[in-house]
Tab-separated table of C-alpha atoms and ligand atoms in Angstrom:
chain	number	residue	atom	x	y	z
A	1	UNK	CA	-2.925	10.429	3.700
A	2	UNK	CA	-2.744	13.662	2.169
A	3	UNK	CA	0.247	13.222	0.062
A	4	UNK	CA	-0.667	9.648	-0.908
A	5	UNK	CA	-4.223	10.816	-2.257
A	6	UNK	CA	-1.752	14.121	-4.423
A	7	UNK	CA	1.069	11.637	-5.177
A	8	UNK	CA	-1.778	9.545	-6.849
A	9	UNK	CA	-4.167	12.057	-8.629
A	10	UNK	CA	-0.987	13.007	-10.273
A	11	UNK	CA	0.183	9.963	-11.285
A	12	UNK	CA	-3.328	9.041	-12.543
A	13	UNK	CA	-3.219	12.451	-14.166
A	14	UNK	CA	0.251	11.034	-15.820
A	15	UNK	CA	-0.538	7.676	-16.583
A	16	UNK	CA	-4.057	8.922	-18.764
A	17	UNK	CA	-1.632	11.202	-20.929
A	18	UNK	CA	0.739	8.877	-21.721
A	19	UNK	CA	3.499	10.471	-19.951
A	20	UNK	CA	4.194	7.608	-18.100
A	21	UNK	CA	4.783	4.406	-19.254
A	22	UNK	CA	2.814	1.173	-18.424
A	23	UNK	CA	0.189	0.432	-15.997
A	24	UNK	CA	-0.296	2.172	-12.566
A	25	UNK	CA	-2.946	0.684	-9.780
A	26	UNK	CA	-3.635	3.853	-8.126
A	27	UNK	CA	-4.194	3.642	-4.276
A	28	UNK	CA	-6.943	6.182	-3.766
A	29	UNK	CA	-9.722	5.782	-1.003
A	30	UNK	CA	-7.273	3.316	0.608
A	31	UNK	CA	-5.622	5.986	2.236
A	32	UNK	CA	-6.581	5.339	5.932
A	33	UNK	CA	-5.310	1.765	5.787
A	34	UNK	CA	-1.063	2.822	4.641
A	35	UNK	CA	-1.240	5.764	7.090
A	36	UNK	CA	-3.235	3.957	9.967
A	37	UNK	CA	-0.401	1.173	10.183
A	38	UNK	CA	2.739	2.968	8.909
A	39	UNK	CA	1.933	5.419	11.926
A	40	UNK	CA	3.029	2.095	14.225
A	41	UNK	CA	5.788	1.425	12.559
A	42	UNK	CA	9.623	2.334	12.735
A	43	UNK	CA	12.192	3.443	10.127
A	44	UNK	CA	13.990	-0.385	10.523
A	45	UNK	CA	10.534	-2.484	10.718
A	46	UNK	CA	9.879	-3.966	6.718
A	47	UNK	CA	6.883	-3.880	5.028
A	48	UNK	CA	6.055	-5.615	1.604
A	49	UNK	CA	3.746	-4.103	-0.664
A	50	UNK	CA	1.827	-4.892	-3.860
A	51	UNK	CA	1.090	-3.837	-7.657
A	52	UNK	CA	-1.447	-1.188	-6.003
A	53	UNK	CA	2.252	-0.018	-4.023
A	54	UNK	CA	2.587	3.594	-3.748
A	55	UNK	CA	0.724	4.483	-0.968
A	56	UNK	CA	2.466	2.204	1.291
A	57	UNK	CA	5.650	4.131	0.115
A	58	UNK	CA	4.374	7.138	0.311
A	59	UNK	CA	3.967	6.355	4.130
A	60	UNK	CA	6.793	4.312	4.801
A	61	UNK	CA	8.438	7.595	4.212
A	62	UNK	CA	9.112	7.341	0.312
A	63	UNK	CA	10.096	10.664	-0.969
A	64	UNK	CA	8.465	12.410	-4.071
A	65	UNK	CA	11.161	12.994	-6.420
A	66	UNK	CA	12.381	9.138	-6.654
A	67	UNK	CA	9.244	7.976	-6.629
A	68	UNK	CA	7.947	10.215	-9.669
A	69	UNK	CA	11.532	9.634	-11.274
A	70	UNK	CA	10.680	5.791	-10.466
A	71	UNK	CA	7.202	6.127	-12.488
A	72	UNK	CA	8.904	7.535	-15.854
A	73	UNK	CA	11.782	5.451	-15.488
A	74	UNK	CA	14.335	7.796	-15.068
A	75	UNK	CA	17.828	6.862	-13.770
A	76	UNK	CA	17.131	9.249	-10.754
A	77	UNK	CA	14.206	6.484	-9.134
A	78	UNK	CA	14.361	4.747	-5.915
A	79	UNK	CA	15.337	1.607	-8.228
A	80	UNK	CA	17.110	3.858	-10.799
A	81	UNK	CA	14.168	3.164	-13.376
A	82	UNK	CA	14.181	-0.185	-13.719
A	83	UNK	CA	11.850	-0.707	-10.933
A	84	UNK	CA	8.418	1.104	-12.226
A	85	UNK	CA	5.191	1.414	-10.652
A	86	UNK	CA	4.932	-2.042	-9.676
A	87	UNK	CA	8.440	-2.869	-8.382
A	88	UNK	CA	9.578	0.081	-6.780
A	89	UNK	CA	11.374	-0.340	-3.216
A	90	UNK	CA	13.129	1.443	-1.047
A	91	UNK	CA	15.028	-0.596	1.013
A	92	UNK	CA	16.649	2.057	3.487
A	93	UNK	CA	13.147	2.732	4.672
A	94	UNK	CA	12.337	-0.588	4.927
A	95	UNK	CA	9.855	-1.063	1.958
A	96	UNK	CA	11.133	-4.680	0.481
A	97	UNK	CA	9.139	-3.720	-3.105
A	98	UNK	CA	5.898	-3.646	-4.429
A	99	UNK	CA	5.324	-6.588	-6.477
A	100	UNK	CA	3.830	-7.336	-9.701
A	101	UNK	CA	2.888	-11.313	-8.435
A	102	UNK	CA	-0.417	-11.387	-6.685
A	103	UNK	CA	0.475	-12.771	-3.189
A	104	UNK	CA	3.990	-12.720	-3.460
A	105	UNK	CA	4.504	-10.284	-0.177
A	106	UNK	CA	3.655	-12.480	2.408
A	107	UNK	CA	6.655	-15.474	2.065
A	108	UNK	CA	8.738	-12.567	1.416
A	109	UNK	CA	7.810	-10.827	5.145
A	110	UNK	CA	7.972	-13.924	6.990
A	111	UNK	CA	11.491	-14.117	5.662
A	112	UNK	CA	11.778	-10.363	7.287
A	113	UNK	CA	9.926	-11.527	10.037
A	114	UNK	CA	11.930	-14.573	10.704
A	115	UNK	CA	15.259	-12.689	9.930
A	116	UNK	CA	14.001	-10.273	12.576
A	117	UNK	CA	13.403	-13.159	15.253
A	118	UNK	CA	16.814	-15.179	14.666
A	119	UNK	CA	18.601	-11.687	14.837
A	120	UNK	CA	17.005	-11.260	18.391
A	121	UNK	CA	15.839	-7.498	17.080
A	122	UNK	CA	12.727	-5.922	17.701
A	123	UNK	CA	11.344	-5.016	14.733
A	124	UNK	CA	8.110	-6.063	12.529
A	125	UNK	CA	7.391	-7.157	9.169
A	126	UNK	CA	4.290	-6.005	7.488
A	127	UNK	CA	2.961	-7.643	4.603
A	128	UNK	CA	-0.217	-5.832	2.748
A	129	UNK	CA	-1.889	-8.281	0.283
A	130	UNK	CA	-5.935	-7.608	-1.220
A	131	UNK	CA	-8.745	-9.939	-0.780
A	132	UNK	CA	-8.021	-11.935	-4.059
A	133	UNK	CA	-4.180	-12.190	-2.803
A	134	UNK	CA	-5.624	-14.203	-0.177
A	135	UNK	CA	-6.642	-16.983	-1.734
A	136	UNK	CA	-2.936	-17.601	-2.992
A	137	UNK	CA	-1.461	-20.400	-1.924
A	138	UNK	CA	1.921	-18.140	-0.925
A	139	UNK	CA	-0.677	-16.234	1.471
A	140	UNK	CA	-1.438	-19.525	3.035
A	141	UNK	CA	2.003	-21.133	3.384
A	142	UNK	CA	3.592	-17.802	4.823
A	143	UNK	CA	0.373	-17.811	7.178
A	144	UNK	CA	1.065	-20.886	8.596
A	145	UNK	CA	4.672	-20.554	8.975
A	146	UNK	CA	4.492	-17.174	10.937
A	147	UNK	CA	2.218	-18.394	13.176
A	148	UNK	CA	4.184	-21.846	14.038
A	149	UNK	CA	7.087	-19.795	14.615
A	150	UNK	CA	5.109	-16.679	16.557
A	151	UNK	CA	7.148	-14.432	13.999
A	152	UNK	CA	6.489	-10.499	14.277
A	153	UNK	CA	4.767	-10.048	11.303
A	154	UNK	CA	1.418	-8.642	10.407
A	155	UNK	CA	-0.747	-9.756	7.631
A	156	UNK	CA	-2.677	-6.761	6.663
A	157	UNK	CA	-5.615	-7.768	4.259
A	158	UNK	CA	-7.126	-4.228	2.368
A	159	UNK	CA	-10.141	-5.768	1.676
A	160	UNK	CA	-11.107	-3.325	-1.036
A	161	UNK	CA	-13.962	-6.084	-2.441
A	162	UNK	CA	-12.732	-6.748	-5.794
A	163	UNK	CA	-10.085	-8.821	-7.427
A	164	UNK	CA	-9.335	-6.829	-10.521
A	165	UNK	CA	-13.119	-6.832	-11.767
A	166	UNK	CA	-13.878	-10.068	-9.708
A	167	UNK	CA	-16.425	-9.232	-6.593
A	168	UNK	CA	-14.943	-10.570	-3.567
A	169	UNK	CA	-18.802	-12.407	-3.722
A	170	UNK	CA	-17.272	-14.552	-6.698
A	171	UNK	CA	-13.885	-15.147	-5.666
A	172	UNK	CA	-14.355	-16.811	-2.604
A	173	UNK	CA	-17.235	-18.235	0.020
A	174	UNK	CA	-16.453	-16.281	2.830
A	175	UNK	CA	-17.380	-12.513	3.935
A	176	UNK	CA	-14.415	-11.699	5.785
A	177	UNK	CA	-10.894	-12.847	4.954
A	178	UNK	CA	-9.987	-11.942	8.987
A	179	UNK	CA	-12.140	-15.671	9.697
A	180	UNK	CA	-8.622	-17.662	8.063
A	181	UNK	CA	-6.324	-16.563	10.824
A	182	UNK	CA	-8.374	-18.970	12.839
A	183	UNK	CA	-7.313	-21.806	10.200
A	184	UNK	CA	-3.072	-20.937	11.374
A	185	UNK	CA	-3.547	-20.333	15.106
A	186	UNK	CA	-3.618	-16.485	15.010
A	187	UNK	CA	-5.578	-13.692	15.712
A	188	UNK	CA	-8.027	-12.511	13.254
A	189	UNK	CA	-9.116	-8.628	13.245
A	190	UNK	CA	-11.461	-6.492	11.741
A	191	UNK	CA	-11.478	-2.940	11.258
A	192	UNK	CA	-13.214	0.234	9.337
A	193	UNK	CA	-10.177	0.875	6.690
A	194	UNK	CA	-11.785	4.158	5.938
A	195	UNK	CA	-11.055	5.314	9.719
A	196	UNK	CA	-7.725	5.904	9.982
A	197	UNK	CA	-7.840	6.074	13.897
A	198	UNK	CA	-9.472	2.569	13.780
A	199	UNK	CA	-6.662	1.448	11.612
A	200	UNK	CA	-4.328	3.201	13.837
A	201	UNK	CA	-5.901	1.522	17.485
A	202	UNK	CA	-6.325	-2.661	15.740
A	203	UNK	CA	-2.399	-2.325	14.279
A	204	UNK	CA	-1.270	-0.758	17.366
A	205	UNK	CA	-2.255	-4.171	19.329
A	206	UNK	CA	-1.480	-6.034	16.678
A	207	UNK	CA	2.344	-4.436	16.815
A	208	UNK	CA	2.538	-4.575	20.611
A	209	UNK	CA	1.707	-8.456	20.367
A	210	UNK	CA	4.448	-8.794	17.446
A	211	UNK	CA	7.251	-7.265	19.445
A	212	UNK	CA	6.645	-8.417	22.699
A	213	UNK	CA	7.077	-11.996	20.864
A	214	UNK	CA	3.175	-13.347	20.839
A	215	UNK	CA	3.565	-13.892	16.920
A	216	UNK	CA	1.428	-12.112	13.857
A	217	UNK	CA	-1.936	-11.316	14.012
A	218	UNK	CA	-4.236	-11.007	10.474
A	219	UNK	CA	-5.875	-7.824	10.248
A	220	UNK	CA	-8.617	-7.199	8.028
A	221	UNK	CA	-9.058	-3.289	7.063
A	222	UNK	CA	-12.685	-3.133	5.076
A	223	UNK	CA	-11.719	0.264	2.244
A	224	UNK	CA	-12.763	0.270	-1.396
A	225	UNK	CA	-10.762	1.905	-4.178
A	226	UNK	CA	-12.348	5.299	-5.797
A	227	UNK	CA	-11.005	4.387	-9.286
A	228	UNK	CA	-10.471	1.078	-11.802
A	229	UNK	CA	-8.074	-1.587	-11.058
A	230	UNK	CA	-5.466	-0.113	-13.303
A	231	UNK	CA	-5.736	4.052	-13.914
A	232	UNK	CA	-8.712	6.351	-13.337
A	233	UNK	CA	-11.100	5.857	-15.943
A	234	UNK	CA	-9.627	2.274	-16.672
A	235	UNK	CA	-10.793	-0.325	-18.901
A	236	UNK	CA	-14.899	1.057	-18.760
A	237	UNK	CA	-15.589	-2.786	-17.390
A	238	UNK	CA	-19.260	-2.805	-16.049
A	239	UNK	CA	-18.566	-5.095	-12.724
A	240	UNK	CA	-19.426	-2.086	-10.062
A	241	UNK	CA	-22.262	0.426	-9.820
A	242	UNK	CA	-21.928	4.028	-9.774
A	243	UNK	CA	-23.902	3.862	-6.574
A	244	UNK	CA	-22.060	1.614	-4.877
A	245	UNK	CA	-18.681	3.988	-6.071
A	246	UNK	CA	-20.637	7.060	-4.785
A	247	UNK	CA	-21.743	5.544	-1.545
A	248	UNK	CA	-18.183	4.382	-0.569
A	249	UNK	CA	-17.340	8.075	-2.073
A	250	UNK	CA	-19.464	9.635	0.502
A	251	UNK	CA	-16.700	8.046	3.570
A	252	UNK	CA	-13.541	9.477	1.790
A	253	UNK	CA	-10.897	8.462	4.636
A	254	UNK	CA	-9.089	12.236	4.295
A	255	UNK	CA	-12.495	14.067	4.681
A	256	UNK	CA	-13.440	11.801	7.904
A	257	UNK	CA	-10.559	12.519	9.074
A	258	UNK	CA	-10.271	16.254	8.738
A	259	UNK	CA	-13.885	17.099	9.768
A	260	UNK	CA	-12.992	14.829	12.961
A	261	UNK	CA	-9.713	16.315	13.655
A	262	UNK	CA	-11.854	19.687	12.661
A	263	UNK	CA	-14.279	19.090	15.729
A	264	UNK	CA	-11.832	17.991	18.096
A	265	UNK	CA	-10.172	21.044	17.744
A	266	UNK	CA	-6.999	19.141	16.641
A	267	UNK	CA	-6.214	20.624	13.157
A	268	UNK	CA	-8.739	23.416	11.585
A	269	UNK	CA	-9.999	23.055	8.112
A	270	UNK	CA	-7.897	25.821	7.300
A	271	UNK	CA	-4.755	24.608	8.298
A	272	UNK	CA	-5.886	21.015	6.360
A	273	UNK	CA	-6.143	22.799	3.304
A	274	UNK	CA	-2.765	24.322	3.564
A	275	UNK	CA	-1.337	21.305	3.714
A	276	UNK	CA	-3.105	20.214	0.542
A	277	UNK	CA	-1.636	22.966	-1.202
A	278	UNK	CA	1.730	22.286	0.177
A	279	UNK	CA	1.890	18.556	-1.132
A	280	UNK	CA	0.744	19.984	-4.121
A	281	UNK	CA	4.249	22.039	-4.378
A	282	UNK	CA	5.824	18.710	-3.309
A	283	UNK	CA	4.114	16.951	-6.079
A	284	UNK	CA	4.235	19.399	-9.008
A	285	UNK	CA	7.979	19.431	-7.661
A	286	UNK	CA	8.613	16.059	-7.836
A	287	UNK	CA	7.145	15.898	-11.410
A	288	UNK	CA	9.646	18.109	-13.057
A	289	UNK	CA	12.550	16.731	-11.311
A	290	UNK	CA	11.133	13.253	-12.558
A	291	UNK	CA	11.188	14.833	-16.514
A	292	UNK	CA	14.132	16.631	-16.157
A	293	UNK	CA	16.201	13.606	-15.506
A	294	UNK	CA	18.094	11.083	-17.472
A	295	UNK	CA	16.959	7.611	-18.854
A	296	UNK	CA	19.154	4.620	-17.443
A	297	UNK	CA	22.071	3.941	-20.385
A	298	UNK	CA	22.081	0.652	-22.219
A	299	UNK	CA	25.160	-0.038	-20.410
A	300	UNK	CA	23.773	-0.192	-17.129
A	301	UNK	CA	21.166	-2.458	-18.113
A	302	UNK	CA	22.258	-5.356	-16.021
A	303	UNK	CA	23.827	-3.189	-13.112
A	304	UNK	CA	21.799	-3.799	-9.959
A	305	UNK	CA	19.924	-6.605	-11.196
A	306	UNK	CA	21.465	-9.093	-9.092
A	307	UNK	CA	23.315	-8.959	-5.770
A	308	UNK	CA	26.866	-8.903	-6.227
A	309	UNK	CA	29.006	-9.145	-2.861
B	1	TPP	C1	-0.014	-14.550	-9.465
B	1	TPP	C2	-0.848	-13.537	-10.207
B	1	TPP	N1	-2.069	-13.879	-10.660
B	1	TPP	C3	-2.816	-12.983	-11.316
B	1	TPP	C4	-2.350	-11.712	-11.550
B	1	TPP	C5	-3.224	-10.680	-12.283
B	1	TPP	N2	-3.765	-9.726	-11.286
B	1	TPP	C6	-3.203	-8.530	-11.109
B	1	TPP	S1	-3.971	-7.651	-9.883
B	1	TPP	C7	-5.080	-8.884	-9.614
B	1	TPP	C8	-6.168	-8.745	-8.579
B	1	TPP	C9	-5.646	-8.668	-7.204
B	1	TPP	O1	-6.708	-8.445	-6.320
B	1	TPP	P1	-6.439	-8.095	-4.830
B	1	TPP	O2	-5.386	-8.977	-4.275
B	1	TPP	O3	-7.744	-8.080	-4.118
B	1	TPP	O4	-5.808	-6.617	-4.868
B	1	TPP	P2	-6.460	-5.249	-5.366
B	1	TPP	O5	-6.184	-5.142	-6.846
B	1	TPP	O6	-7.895	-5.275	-5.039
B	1	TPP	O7	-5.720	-4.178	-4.626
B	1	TPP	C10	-4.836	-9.970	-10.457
B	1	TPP	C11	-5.644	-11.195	-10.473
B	1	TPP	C12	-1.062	-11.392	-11.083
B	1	TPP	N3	-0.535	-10.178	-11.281
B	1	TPP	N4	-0.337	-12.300	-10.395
């Protein structure tokens, strides 16, 4: 969670300068959700991701240097710059791309998921898709088809109650997105996405149920993002209170975490902090490597665009 919330400040930091190019969705105070299910998952299970897509990288096990490199669009990036923010993938962890198309991820995991099932394997397929991704009509065909089949996959909803500036209130008539599983045959959970262990406990039954061949199960994480749809300070839209950001402020995912892992006895505030300061390394790191390397040349333009066997 930690180096998601550093990766992003600094890419927020980036993005506000001008260093990077293009528009970033930054993942903060969604933290808890990425970590909470990635935790379940293995190296070889595949997850698909969105435009808000770092964080899910991040804890699929991205690393920093290609993903900053990734960001400026530097030859050196998980998809050797031609990727960005918003496409980046790394397929030998098993992240099958963020994607710029609202609701694209879910036909993409059920293709994972049924890959997974016809292959006889044991592995999952996550899909992570907002609350204004669900009412794409890809959300609802993939739905369907996973749960006809029983395929491992998990539809993970971060209901984060906006679509772009759109309250969740004015994109659609119901309160929790979790109540369409019932509409496909499959179970429909609901969990505090700013608790990570919550996250953790719901996806770990949700995983069990996947690979032990009882089919995909919807969960719905409730989480809010700390800054604008696109940036930090984005666009200066008035469609959320600062009251509302401060209250959600006030259950930061990282600080519930630490002052619970604090009381337990599990991890000390002292020792949290030094690994703050040690993902700051990674990041400030990460950052140079990202500037000190080279643009992709003209000629390799159309390398790697398509599959070539
Ligand atoms: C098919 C499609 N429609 C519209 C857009 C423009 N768009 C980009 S992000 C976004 C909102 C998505 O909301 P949600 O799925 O809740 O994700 P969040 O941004 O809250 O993480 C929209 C409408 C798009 N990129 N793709």
């Amino acid at each position: 969670m930690v180096r998601i919330r550093i990766f992003e400040e600094e890419a927020g930091k980036l993005m506000e300068n001008g260093k990077v190019p293009g528009a970033l969705h930054l993942y903060v105070g969604q933290e808890a959700v990425a970590a909470g299910v990635m935790v379940n998952l293995n190296d070889d299970d595949q997850i698909t991701s969105t435009h808000r897509g770092h964080g899910h990288l991040v804890a699929k096990g991205g690393e920093f240097k290609p993903m900053y490199a990734e960001l400026f669009g530097r030859s050196t990036g998980y998809c050797k710059g031609k990727g960005g923010s918003m496409h980046i993938s790394n397929l030998d962890v098993g992240m099958l791309g963020a994607n710029g198309i609202v609701g694209a991820g879910p036909p993409i995991a059920v293709g994972a998921g049924f890959s997974n099932k016809y292959r006889g394997t044991k592995q999952v397929a996550a899909t992570f898709f907002g609350d204004g991704a669900s009412n794409e009509g890809a959300f609802h065909e993939a739905a369907n088809m996973a749960a006809l089949y029983k395929l491992p996959v998990l539809f993970v909803c971060e209901n984060n109650g906006y679509g772009e500036y759109t309250s969740q209130a004015n994109h659609q008539a119901i309160k929790d997105v979790a109540d369409r599983a019932a509409g496909y045959g499959m179970p429909g959970v609901i969990a505090d996405g700013m608790d990570a262990v919550a996250v953790y406990e719901a996806t770990a039954e949700a995983v069990a149920r996947a690979r032990s061949g009882g089919g995909p199960t919807l969960l719905e994480f409730k989480t809010y993002r700390f800054y604008d749809h696109v940036g930090v300070r984005g666009m200066g839209m008035a469609y959320r209170t600062d009251e509302e950001v401060a209250a959600w402020k006030k259950r930061d995912p990282i600080v519930l975490l630490e002052e619970r892992m604090a009381s337990l006895g599990v991890m000390s505030r002292e020792e949290a902090k030094a690994v703050h300061e040690r993902v700051k390394t990674d990041a400030a790191e990460g950052i140079a490597f990202a500037e000190a390397s080279p643009f992709p040349t003209p000629d390799q333009l159309t390398e790697d665009v398509y599959y070539v066997r």
